[in-house]
Amino acid sequence: MGIISYLANPARFLRFSKIATPLFGWLAIIGLGIGLYLSLIGSPLEEEQGHTVRIMYVHVPAAWCAMAAYTGIALASLISFVWRHSLADSAARALAIPGAVFTALTLITGSLWGRPDWGTWWQWDGRMTSVLVLLFIYIGYIAIWNIAERKIAARLAAILAMVGWINIPIIKYSVEWWNTLHQPATVSKLSAPSATAEILWPLMVMGLAYTFLLGWMALRGIEAELVALKAARNTPHSPATVTIEPA
Amino acid sequence: MSPVAEIIKRDIKLAARSGGAWSYGLVFMAFFLALCAIALGGKLQTLKDLSIPLIWLSILFASLLSISHIFRQDMEDGTMAQFKLARLSSMTIASAKTLSFALIYLLPLILTTPIWSQFFGLGSAELVGLCLALLIALPAIAIYVAVSGALLCAKQSGGFLAIILTAPLLIPTLIFGIAAAQNFSDAGIAAMEFRILAGLSFISIAIGLPASAAALSANLEG
Amino acid sequence: MDAQTSYPMLTTPFKGVSLQASGLSAVRGDKTLFENVSLRIDTPELIWVIGPNGIGKTTLLRICAGLLRPDTGHLQWQINGAAVSAADCISFQPPQGFAKRGLTLAEDFAFWSRINGLKQISDAALDATNLSAHKHTFTQNLSTGQKQRLGLSRLLADQKPIWILDEPMAGLDTSGRAQTAHIIQSHIARGGIALIASHNPASIDNTPARRLTLGTPQ
């Protein structure tokens, strides 16, 4: 809680982000450079899947970021709901679009990875279906920000994010149960090859790089929102004059 | 009488005088199911297998059609503000309005299911299973639709958004509701699916009612 | 019609009623409606809230009724010198009231009497506002004046010491205005407080009053 209440002041946050944002950006670029080299060139081929396995290095970190971004939204929403911190609203809102993009990326890379194995672009695989539902939740969350003025919309969005967060494990369990009920056993699941150091290293570097990228996008989003809020406050509009006098 | 009972009584009276607004969901259900049957070729043998999922879907969509009746009218004409000044908590208001929504707009859909099921050649054991599953899932359906209704109650038109917000929350209920209905003839009411469905309804009460109440307060207080 | 004689409960005096607002401000979207409004009402008094449309009168009234959360500032309501919640002391009337379409006047009145936990549903409040003849009229068929009078009869029945009224005189003829003025006068005389938004403040005899004007900024 210490760091959160420290950063809740916009001026302090801007001082923090002035250093943190470029740092995250550069770490993401360097991480992606090393990670892509390791995963696309440095890592070994897999016996059964061949080059296809390399999609894993862009797919798994995207899925991690999709989930991490939603967790961040739910956490920021809880803070905003209980303590009414405006900056927590900005943080939740800034994570939404990057989160949705990572979710879509997870679906696209999952589809590409599964194509040779499945013979189709899509299977109602338990994990893929859960990610699709997560994308629906993201779309609802992004849409609700536009239904009212910021103050009210932020509160409604926070409520929706928390309800969604509690429901995600229930949805995931339901979809996986449903999947075992309906899918013939012959459809193989997307499966990562057994974890050896040669695979783990590129995966961890890519995971870190994606996380820095998510952090960079979120920080940029918060900065943009703070600038927009400040501009709105500075537009020339003065409040009504108030006089109280005997009738 | 408690305020909850007063509000439900008033809502039933208003629905009876509303020129049939309570029946729009039923009309939608009839059209939707008839079009499905026609689109699928009309062979009873094919339709029978699909009847349970289709009736479930028609009920979910029909319930979303009545979403503006839950909170929006009371919000617009100032009733909600007076409830607050009459010491009713948001939780009481949300519970009362969700209950009256379930009774007026959802229950008729479930009670007429035996009629629609005949268009699909559904057997009597399957029909009993379907109705039981729907009744057990009724709290979850009502509450999650009400959550969207409360989030959107200050907005003039929110039908499109209502589908996006409600659909993910209802997926578990849909999955286990259909499975429970399909499994009823084999495993009966003691089937695991029925127990999970009841659990989902309880969870919806614990999550959904406070969420509706909080959304109402947010829309009312600014 | 004399409300005081036909509705005797209106004479039971209120004691120690006060409304204290300090530093209220309200922001709607990007717009600051008003800032740092402080108002202290310690004695029975009528406050007219005046200003052009859209300046924030309704927002100020709803904040004072505890219905909207102010962006800054603090509110306190008191009875007998002790702080109470808004629901304990406030009657709030939006413009044109809040009668429910589809209910008759008597049904609507009885519904709110029961919701407010009033022990008996008193016909006297409807009599006092000359509405007894319209009991079975659906509320959507009431005239503007009748709707305003229904609002007054609710105020009489609720017996709350602080009245917050948004345009209670709009659409009334001369005798309707006189009746409203008389009921408000009786309320202040028994120790109550009234906060009234109006385009056209009437002068009410023997009633201490102030004007709170929200003006267009220069």
XYZ file of C-alpha atoms in Angstrom:
687
model
C 0.000 0.000 0.000
C 2.909 2.342 0.723
C 3.985 2.806 -2.859
C 0.373 3.149 -4.062
C -0.557 5.917 -1.644
C 2.782 7.599 -2.404
C 2.037 7.618 -6.133
C -1.618 8.603 -5.706
C -0.594 12.245 -5.970
C -0.521 13.143 -9.694
C 2.493 15.469 -9.372
C 4.530 12.785 -7.603
C 3.369 10.242 -10.153
C 4.543 12.437 -13.026
C 7.974 12.784 -11.379
C 8.098 8.976 -11.059
C 6.915 8.329 -14.591
C 9.384 10.787 -16.059
C 12.106 8.288 -15.156
C 10.116 5.046 -15.200
C 8.399 5.409 -18.579
C 11.542 5.675 -20.748
C 13.213 3.037 -18.594
C 10.356 0.586 -19.226
C 10.367 1.484 -22.915
C 14.094 0.811 -23.374
C 13.992 -2.366 -21.283
C 11.134 -3.596 -23.472
C 13.079 -2.891 -26.684
C 16.282 -4.504 -25.393
C 14.349 -7.451 -23.963
C 12.452 -8.006 -27.198
C 15.704 -7.822 -29.180
C 17.458 -10.445 -27.066
C 14.315 -12.518 -26.602
C 13.471 -12.654 -30.303
C 17.056 -13.653 -31.149
C 17.049 -16.405 -28.516
C 13.615 -17.735 -29.394
C 13.717 -17.497 -33.190
C 17.362 -18.385 -33.813
C 19.023 -19.497 -30.579
C 16.540 -22.074 -29.340
C 16.364 -25.652 -30.616
C 13.599 -27.061 -32.813
C 11.052 -29.328 -31.253
C 10.872 -32.880 -32.556
C 7.155 -33.066 -33.301
C 6.251 -29.445 -34.010
C 9.372 -28.190 -35.766
C 9.514 -24.432 -36.326
C 5.870 -24.065 -35.248
C 6.961 -24.301 -31.641
C 8.556 -20.867 -31.933
C 5.065 -19.313 -31.876
C 4.996 -20.335 -28.232
C 7.535 -17.607 -27.452
C 5.145 -14.886 -28.592
C 1.954 -16.673 -27.472
C 2.652 -17.568 -23.847
C 3.957 -14.108 -22.809
C 0.934 -12.489 -24.508
C -1.421 -14.708 -22.506
C 0.494 -13.796 -19.339
C 0.199 -10.071 -20.103
C -3.517 -10.374 -20.950
C -4.142 -11.881 -17.539
C -1.726 -9.556 -15.718
C -3.359 -6.475 -17.253
C -6.808 -7.591 -16.125
C -5.491 -8.335 -12.645
C -4.040 -4.828 -12.614
C -7.390 -3.381 -13.697
C -9.225 -5.287 -10.960
C -6.714 -4.174 -8.329
C -6.791 -0.531 -9.417
C -10.599 -0.748 -9.485
C -10.688 -2.009 -5.924
C -8.447 0.882 -4.822
C -10.557 3.389 -6.746
C -13.819 1.956 -5.394
C -12.771 1.938 -1.749
C -10.555 5.041 -1.533
C -11.839 7.032 -4.533
C -8.354 7.683 -5.942
C -8.665 9.324 -9.317
C -5.211 8.070 -10.335
C -6.303 4.462 -9.758
C -9.110 5.077 -12.276
C -6.574 6.373 -14.784
C -4.382 3.320 -14.197
C -7.282 0.899 -14.711
C -8.372 2.710 -17.838
C -4.821 2.857 -19.224
C -4.419 -0.922 -18.835
C -7.649 -1.765 -20.668
C -6.659 -1.267 -24.298
C -3.156 -2.812 -23.999
C -4.782 -5.708 -22.136
C -7.363 -6.194 -24.876
C -4.618 -6.051 -27.538
C -2.568 -8.711 -25.719
C -5.720 -10.834 -25.413
C -6.354 -10.549 -29.140
C -2.654 -11.351 -29.779
C -3.026 -14.460 -27.613
C -5.981 -15.591 -29.709
C -4.238 -14.879 -33.027
C -0.957 -16.582 -32.086
C -2.898 -19.464 -30.525
C -4.792 -19.905 -33.749
C -1.547 -19.867 -35.789
C 0.073 -22.337 -33.427
C -2.897 -24.689 -33.535
C -3.461 -24.543 -37.299
C -0.992 -27.260 -38.383
C -2.115 -29.538 -35.599
C -5.862 -28.904 -35.752
C -6.227 -28.491 -39.496
C -8.561 -25.524 -38.816
C -7.976 -21.956 -37.688
C -10.132 -22.394 -34.593
C -11.001 -25.132 -32.149
C -13.292 -24.725 -29.141
C -10.355 -25.636 -26.998
C -10.892 -24.929 -23.293
C -8.081 -22.413 -22.947
C -8.801 -20.639 -26.238
C -12.482 -20.296 -25.285
C -11.567 -18.819 -21.887
C -9.320 -16.259 -23.586
C -12.129 -15.391 -26.009
C -14.450 -14.733 -23.054
C -11.704 -12.599 -21.475
C -11.682 -10.542 -24.680
C -15.481 -10.074 -24.347
C -14.974 -8.874 -20.770
C -12.320 -6.405 -21.949
C -14.666 -5.077 -24.652
C -17.457 -4.549 -22.117
C -15.038 -2.820 -19.752
C -13.737 -0.473 -22.454
C -17.289 0.312 -23.615
C -18.626 1.199 -20.164
C -16.099 4.029 -19.831
C -18.032 5.951 -22.464
C -21.539 5.797 -21.032
C -21.381 8.630 -18.510
C -19.202 11.521 -17.406
C -15.799 10.425 -16.096
C -16.602 10.505 -12.380
C -19.622 8.193 -12.645
C -18.218 6.071 -15.484
C -15.079 5.396 -13.429
C -17.174 4.024 -10.579
C -19.348 1.894 -12.849
C -16.243 0.583 -14.636
C -14.655 -0.306 -11.287
C -17.751 -2.280 -10.249
C -17.820 -4.124 -13.575
C -14.095 -4.916 -13.405
C -14.427 -6.417 -9.924
C -17.476 -8.509 -10.847
C -15.610 -9.709 -13.938
C -12.524 -10.577 -11.902
C -14.476 -12.766 -9.469
C -16.169 -14.478 -12.404
C -13.042 -15.265 -14.425
C -12.072 -18.417 -12.462
C -15.701 -19.595 -12.550
C -15.882 -19.036 -16.295
C -12.537 -20.773 -16.811
C -13.620 -23.797 -14.785
C -16.984 -23.977 -16.576
C -15.466 -23.715 -20.027
C -12.861 -26.386 -19.305
C -15.507 -28.714 -17.913
C -17.706 -28.031 -20.953
C -14.739 -28.682 -23.232
C -14.053 -32.133 -21.781
C -17.777 -32.877 -22.120
C -18.022 -32.032 -25.803
C -14.625 -32.457 -27.447
C -13.518 -35.846 -28.679
C -10.257 -36.866 -27.047
C -8.446 -36.963 -30.404
C -8.231 -33.175 -30.635
C -4.892 -32.456 -29.029
C -4.426 -29.386 -26.883
C -1.819 -26.728 -27.429
C 0.979 -28.101 -25.371
C 4.307 -26.619 -24.476
C 7.236 -28.972 -24.862
C 8.753 -30.183 -21.616
C 10.586 -27.368 -19.892
C 14.292 -27.509 -20.534
C 16.699 -24.665 -19.935
C 17.059 -24.044 -23.695
C 13.329 -23.308 -23.907
C 12.879 -21.682 -20.526
C 15.477 -18.960 -21.026
C 14.054 -17.402 -24.190
C 10.555 -17.743 -22.731
C 11.527 -15.885 -19.559
C 13.315 -13.129 -21.465
C 10.279 -12.703 -23.737
C 7.951 -12.711 -20.710
C 9.961 -9.930 -19.080
C 10.122 -7.918 -22.299
C 6.327 -8.196 -22.791
C 5.768 -7.159 -19.170
C 7.951 -4.070 -19.627
C 6.046 -3.303 -22.842
C 2.729 -3.573 -20.976
C 4.111 -1.380 -18.195
C 5.341 1.195 -20.721
C 1.953 1.319 -22.478
C 0.116 1.651 -19.146
C 2.416 4.468 -17.952
C 2.009 6.313 -21.262
C -1.759 5.875 -20.958
C -1.841 7.321 -17.429
C 0.335 10.258 -18.506
C -1.967 10.961 -21.456
C -5.034 10.863 -19.225
C -3.439 13.204 -16.674
C -2.589 15.658 -19.442
C -6.153 15.476 -20.801
C -7.635 16.020 -17.335
C -5.340 18.977 -16.745
C -6.270 20.492 -20.114
C -9.968 20.101 -19.296
C -9.436 21.880 -15.964
C -7.617 24.714 -17.683
C -10.303 25.453 -20.266
C -11.685 28.883 -19.490
C -14.846 28.205 -17.579
C -15.526 29.932 -14.347
C -18.005 28.700 -11.766
C -21.192 30.599 -10.993
C -20.956 33.569 -8.647
C -22.729 33.020 -5.361
C -24.404 35.755 -3.355
C -26.555 35.333 -0.285
C -28.628 38.350 0.734
C -31.814 39.114 2.663
C -34.861 38.772 0.426
C -45.692 -5.065 4.720
C -41.977 -4.708 4.156
C -40.762 -2.160 1.606
C -39.578 -5.032 -0.625
C -43.094 -6.492 -0.719
C -44.585 -3.018 -1.296
C -42.324 -2.407 -4.275
C -43.052 -5.830 -5.791
C -46.789 -5.304 -5.334
C -46.584 -1.895 -7.007
C -44.490 -3.272 -9.893
C -46.974 -6.080 -10.544
C -49.810 -3.536 -10.615
C -47.852 -1.297 -12.994
C -46.971 -4.240 -15.254
C -50.621 -5.274 -15.435
C -51.516 -1.728 -16.548
C -48.575 -1.242 -18.897
C -50.434 -2.329 -22.021
C -48.702 -5.698 -22.173
C -45.063 -4.667 -21.837
C -44.528 -7.731 -19.642
C -45.395 -9.979 -22.587
C -42.812 -8.642 -25.086
C -40.321 -11.247 -23.897
C -42.832 -14.012 -24.564
C -43.577 -12.697 -28.040
C -39.840 -12.505 -28.771
C -39.376 -16.067 -27.543
C -42.152 -17.354 -29.795
C -40.722 -15.588 -32.868
C -37.128 -16.567 -32.126
C -37.970 -20.245 -31.622
C -40.238 -20.379 -34.669
C -37.519 -18.826 -36.860
C -34.926 -21.255 -35.468
C -37.181 -24.207 -36.257
C -37.771 -22.944 -39.798
C -34.076 -22.161 -40.387
C -33.073 -25.617 -39.197
C -35.357 -27.323 -41.699
C -38.274 -28.192 -39.462
C -37.483 -31.880 -38.985
C -38.572 -32.753 -35.458
C -35.785 -35.319 -35.155
C -33.066 -32.680 -35.747
C -34.884 -30.059 -33.692
C -35.225 -32.319 -30.681
C -31.455 -32.411 -30.109
C -31.160 -28.653 -30.360
C -34.311 -27.727 -28.468
C -32.765 -27.381 -24.991
C -29.912 -25.044 -26.056
C -32.270 -23.006 -28.260
C -34.876 -22.543 -25.522
C -32.100 -21.502 -23.111
C -30.789 -18.938 -25.583
C -34.270 -17.583 -26.310
C -34.864 -17.053 -22.588
C -31.530 -15.275 -22.092
C -32.152 -12.925 -25.026
C -35.791 -12.345 -24.035
C -34.705 -11.397 -20.510
C -32.218 -8.851 -21.904
C -35.088 -7.326 -23.889
C -36.804 -6.215 -20.667
C -33.650 -4.776 -19.086
C -34.884 -1.167 -19.048
C -37.850 -2.139 -16.864
C -35.634 -3.119 -13.934
C -34.226 0.243 -12.783
C -34.362 2.853 -15.534
C -37.971 3.973 -15.176
C -37.670 4.449 -11.408
C -34.404 6.307 -11.957
C -35.861 8.704 -14.526
C -39.045 9.719 -12.719
C -37.300 10.424 -9.410
C -38.633 7.366 -7.558
C -35.111 6.118 -6.802
C -34.173 9.382 -5.026
C -37.326 9.170 -2.897
C -36.510 5.570 -1.950
C -33.182 6.845 -0.627
C -34.903 9.564 1.386
C -37.272 6.907 2.751
C -34.261 5.160 4.341
C -34.248 2.257 1.874
C -30.675 1.049 1.292
C -29.412 0.471 -2.238
C -29.282 -3.213 -1.346
C -32.996 -3.245 -0.471
C -33.887 -1.414 -3.673
C -31.706 -3.699 -5.808
C -33.164 -6.839 -4.185
C -36.756 -5.674 -4.530
C -36.399 -4.618 -8.166
C -34.484 -7.788 -9.124
C -37.182 -9.912 -7.498
C -40.009 -8.121 -9.268
C -38.081 -8.413 -12.556
C -37.733 -12.174 -12.017
C -41.425 -12.559 -11.192
C -42.882 -10.342 -13.905
C -40.537 -10.804 -16.856
C -38.664 -14.104 -16.339
C -41.121 -16.453 -14.675
C -43.657 -16.277 -17.558
C -40.886 -17.312 -19.972
C -40.138 -20.408 -17.912
C -43.782 -21.247 -17.241
C -44.598 -21.228 -20.965
C -41.627 -23.451 -21.850
C -43.874 -26.573 -21.966
C -45.781 -24.952 -24.853
C -42.699 -24.015 -26.897
C -41.086 -27.375 -26.257
C -43.878 -29.062 -28.209
C -42.698 -27.322 -31.398
C -39.435 -29.206 -30.940
C -40.840 -32.602 -30.045
C -39.241 -32.560 -26.623
C -40.083 -35.599 -24.444
C -41.650 -35.174 -21.030
C -38.580 -36.226 -19.005
C -36.411 -33.734 -20.913
C -39.066 -31.089 -20.430
C -39.135 -31.590 -16.661
C -35.326 -31.401 -16.589
C -35.353 -28.228 -18.683
C -37.921 -26.483 -16.478
C -36.137 -27.512 -13.271
C -32.794 -26.286 -14.584
C -34.349 -22.963 -15.629
C -35.990 -22.500 -12.244
C -32.763 -23.273 -10.381
C -30.871 -20.853 -12.646
C -33.556 -18.160 -12.361
C -31.738 -16.191 -9.608
C -28.487 -16.135 -11.595
C -30.212 -15.012 -14.815
C -32.253 -12.320 -13.038
C -29.318 -11.026 -11.010
C -26.753 -10.793 -13.808
C -29.254 -9.077 -16.124
C -30.053 -6.742 -13.212
C -26.338 -5.924 -12.761
C -26.240 -4.674 -16.358
C -29.542 -2.901 -15.808
C -28.124 -1.086 -12.782
C -24.882 -0.172 -14.584
C -26.828 1.225 -17.546
C -29.856 2.699 -15.742
C -28.898 6.328 -16.355
C -28.377 5.742 -20.077
C -31.199 6.196 -22.562
C -30.319 3.324 -24.866
C -28.128 0.562 -23.609
C -29.465 -2.559 -25.298
C -26.321 -3.302 -27.270
C -24.069 -2.718 -24.278
C -26.360 -4.832 -22.081
C -25.616 -7.905 -24.221
C -21.847 -7.305 -24.054
C -21.866 -6.812 -20.291
C -24.226 -9.659 -19.411
C -23.065 -12.400 -21.797
C -19.698 -13.262 -20.147
C -21.307 -13.393 -16.692
C -23.983 -15.828 -17.868
C -21.679 -18.283 -19.675
C -21.225 -20.640 -16.681
C -24.991 -20.650 -16.029
C -25.636 -21.400 -19.696
C -23.107 -24.263 -19.757
C -24.294 -25.981 -16.596
C -27.969 -25.180 -17.162
C -28.001 -26.900 -20.540
C -25.914 -29.813 -19.267
C -28.223 -30.266 -16.264
C -31.327 -30.281 -18.462
C -29.767 -32.762 -20.895
C -28.563 -35.018 -18.098
C -31.817 -35.055 -16.159
C -33.302 -38.163 -17.773
C -30.159 -40.154 -16.835
C -29.107 -38.756 -13.491
C -32.195 -36.969 -12.161
C -32.226 -33.953 -9.926
C -29.287 -35.261 -7.892
C -26.959 -34.824 -10.883
C -23.768 -32.903 -10.204
C -24.799 -30.332 -12.834
C -27.878 -29.354 -10.829
C -25.808 -28.860 -7.704
C -23.297 -26.705 -9.565
C -26.170 -24.720 -11.099
C -27.594 -24.061 -7.635
C -24.101 -23.041 -6.506
C -23.869 -20.576 -9.412
C -27.181 -19.050 -8.353
C -25.914 -18.618 -4.790
C -22.677 -17.056 -6.049
C -24.707 -14.670 -8.206
C -26.626 -13.542 -5.129
C -23.392 -12.911 -3.220
C -21.698 -11.019 -6.068
C -24.500 -9.613 -8.166
C -26.799 -7.997 -5.614
C -24.039 -5.904 -3.980
C -22.771 -4.990 -7.455
C -26.255 -3.828 -8.537
C -26.626 -1.860 -5.315
C -23.228 -0.181 -5.787
C -24.020 0.654 -9.418
C -27.354 2.189 -8.407
C -25.635 4.374 -5.798
C -22.990 5.435 -8.317
C -25.636 6.416 -10.873
C -27.728 8.214 -8.282
C -25.086 10.072 -6.281
C -22.643 10.975 -9.019
C -58.665 26.528 2.357
C -56.653 26.868 5.516
C -54.060 24.144 5.737
C -53.414 24.851 9.376
C -56.914 24.062 10.534
C -57.618 21.197 8.163
C -54.282 19.558 8.883
C -53.713 20.049 12.593
C -50.438 18.083 12.762
C -48.847 20.961 10.908
C -48.864 22.993 14.104
C -46.688 20.679 16.216
C -43.513 22.751 16.436
C -40.061 21.626 15.255
C -37.131 22.485 17.514
C -33.466 23.135 16.819
C -33.590 22.453 13.090
C -30.527 23.475 11.142
C -28.778 22.919 7.845
C -25.082 23.722 7.577
C -23.232 23.553 4.307
C -19.608 24.530 4.071
C -17.347 24.817 1.051
C -19.609 22.953 -1.367
C -18.483 22.640 -4.947
C -19.853 20.645 -7.849
C -18.206 19.576 -11.088
C -20.207 18.174 -13.994
C -18.016 16.733 -16.707
C -15.353 19.345 -17.418
C -17.467 22.151 -15.991
C -17.271 23.518 -12.468
C -20.830 24.583 -11.677
C -20.081 26.362 -8.404
C -17.303 26.517 -5.857
C -17.062 27.041 -2.145
C -20.752 27.612 -1.400
C -21.329 27.946 2.334
C -24.762 28.308 3.820
C -25.792 28.178 7.429
C -29.469 28.041 8.399
C -29.893 27.928 12.154
C -33.307 29.503 12.619
C -36.631 28.813 10.872
C -36.136 30.428 7.514
C -36.922 30.275 3.819
C -34.035 30.358 1.324
C -34.861 31.155 -2.290
C -32.336 29.679 -4.711
C -32.295 31.845 -7.815
C -30.419 31.809 -11.095
C -30.706 31.146 -14.825
C -31.354 27.665 -16.231
C -28.411 25.282 -16.248
C -26.392 27.254 -13.706
C -26.580 24.477 -11.087
C -29.631 25.231 -8.923
C -30.952 21.684 -9.123
C -27.483 20.276 -8.437
C -27.159 22.494 -5.345
C -30.589 21.416 -4.118
C -29.864 17.724 -4.640
C -26.562 18.101 -2.787
C -28.317 19.821 0.132
C -30.850 16.959 0.178
C -28.009 14.439 0.505
C -28.848 12.902 -2.871
C -25.715 13.991 -4.755
C -22.202 13.794 -3.433
C -20.508 17.233 -3.529
C -17.023 17.275 -5.100
C -15.750 19.153 -2.087
C -17.343 20.420 1.081
C -19.381 19.154 3.942
C -23.042 19.071 4.950
C -24.752 18.640 8.266
C -28.429 18.457 9.173
C -29.648 18.778 12.761
C -32.831 18.291 14.730
C -32.903 19.320 18.406
C -29.274 20.271 18.029
C -28.222 16.692 17.187
C -26.858 15.634 13.800
C -29.240 13.412 11.828
C -29.142 11.717 8.410
C -30.817 13.230 5.364
C -33.549 10.593 5.468
C -34.464 11.681 9.002
C -35.161 15.285 8.180
C -35.587 15.974 4.472
C -38.490 16.074 2.060
C -37.342 16.641 -1.497
C -39.597 17.529 -4.427
C -38.236 17.532 -7.974
C -39.940 19.841 -10.528
C -43.408 18.411 -11.310
C -43.054 15.914 -8.454
C -42.411 12.208 -8.776
C -45.877 10.715 -9.287
C -45.761 7.288 -10.944
C -47.393 6.849 -14.352
C -49.941 4.073 -14.174
C -51.013 4.570 -10.570
C -54.008 6.580 -9.444
C -53.378 9.544 -7.209
C -54.696 7.679 -4.155
C -52.580 4.582 -4.922
C -49.447 6.648 -5.437
C -50.034 8.627 -2.251
C -50.725 5.471 -0.232
C -47.624 3.737 -1.669
C -45.328 6.512 -0.474
C -47.080 6.747 2.887
C -46.357 3.056 3.461
C -42.767 3.256 2.120
C -42.151 6.200 4.452
C -43.547 4.175 7.316
C -46.345 6.614 8.141
C -48.650 4.997 10.665
C -51.872 5.990 8.998
C -52.570 7.181 5.525
C -54.171 10.481 6.185
C -56.824 11.757 3.823
C -56.450 15.077 5.593
C -53.275 15.829 3.599
C -55.160 15.309 0.339
C -58.106 17.339 1.635
C -55.797 20.171 2.641
C -54.619 20.495 -0.963
C -58.119 20.094 -2.489
C -57.230 16.798 -4.164
C -59.890 14.556 -2.655
C -62.021 14.784 -5.772
C -59.166 13.477 -7.961
C -58.246 10.411 -5.931
C -59.079 8.007 -8.726
C -57.437 9.963 -11.518
C -54.332 8.357 -12.999
C -51.313 10.491 -12.190
C -50.384 10.945 -15.876
C -53.764 12.643 -16.362
C -53.266 15.196 -13.578
C -52.732 18.822 -14.581
C -49.476 20.580 -13.691
C -51.188 22.367 -10.831
C -52.665 19.139 -9.491
C -49.229 17.491 -9.620
C -47.749 20.376 -7.654
C -50.540 20.074 -5.101
C -49.910 16.328 -4.799
C -46.314 17.235 -3.977
C -47.533 19.608 -1.259
C -49.798 16.982 0.235
C -46.816 14.615 0.481
C -44.880 17.325 2.329
C -47.773 17.684 4.756
C -48.024 13.935 5.301
C -44.264 13.327 5.696
C -43.825 15.835 8.528
C -40.113 16.373 7.848
C -38.571 19.630 9.139
C -36.437 20.495 6.080
C -38.205 21.019 2.758
C -36.121 21.166 -0.399
C -38.335 22.067 -3.348
C -37.422 22.499 -7.009
C -39.796 24.944 -8.734
C -42.894 24.210 -6.627
C -44.740 27.236 -8.050
C -44.188 26.466 -11.755
C -47.445 26.085 -13.662
C -49.659 27.298 -10.817
C -52.364 29.953 -11.105
C -52.740 32.804 -8.619
C -54.800 30.855 -6.094
C -52.452 27.868 -6.384
C -49.476 30.120 -5.684
C -51.247 31.643 -2.710
C -52.023 28.200 -1.305
C -48.423 27.023 -1.769
C -47.144 30.216 -0.152
C -49.489 29.669 2.759
C -48.356 26.078 3.338
C -44.693 27.152 3.182
C -45.413 30.013 5.600
C -47.023 27.601 8.087
C -44.020 25.282 7.798
C -41.564 28.075 8.663
C -43.873 29.327 11.421
C -43.759 25.949 13.156
C -39.946 25.960 13.126
C -39.107 24.328 9.791
C -36.620 25.239 7.082
C -37.282 25.478 3.345
C -34.828 25.670 0.445
C -36.720 26.550 -2.714
C -35.494 26.986 -6.272
C -37.698 29.316 -8.228
C -37.683 31.541 -11.286
C -40.293 33.695 -9.722
C -39.987 33.985 -5.932
C -43.218 35.070 -4.302
C -43.076 37.305 -1.311
C -44.433 35.448 1.688
C -45.709 37.526 4.607
C -44.157 37.287 8.061
C -41.565 34.785 6.920
C -37.832 35.333 7.378
C -36.231 34.766 3.989
C -32.915 35.071 2.171
C -31.959 34.761 -1.473
C -29.081 32.620 -2.664
C -28.304 33.763 -6.192
C -26.181 31.715 -8.576
C -25.069 34.240 -11.158
C -23.490 33.948 -14.589
C -19.753 34.598 -14.173
C -18.400 37.804 -15.735
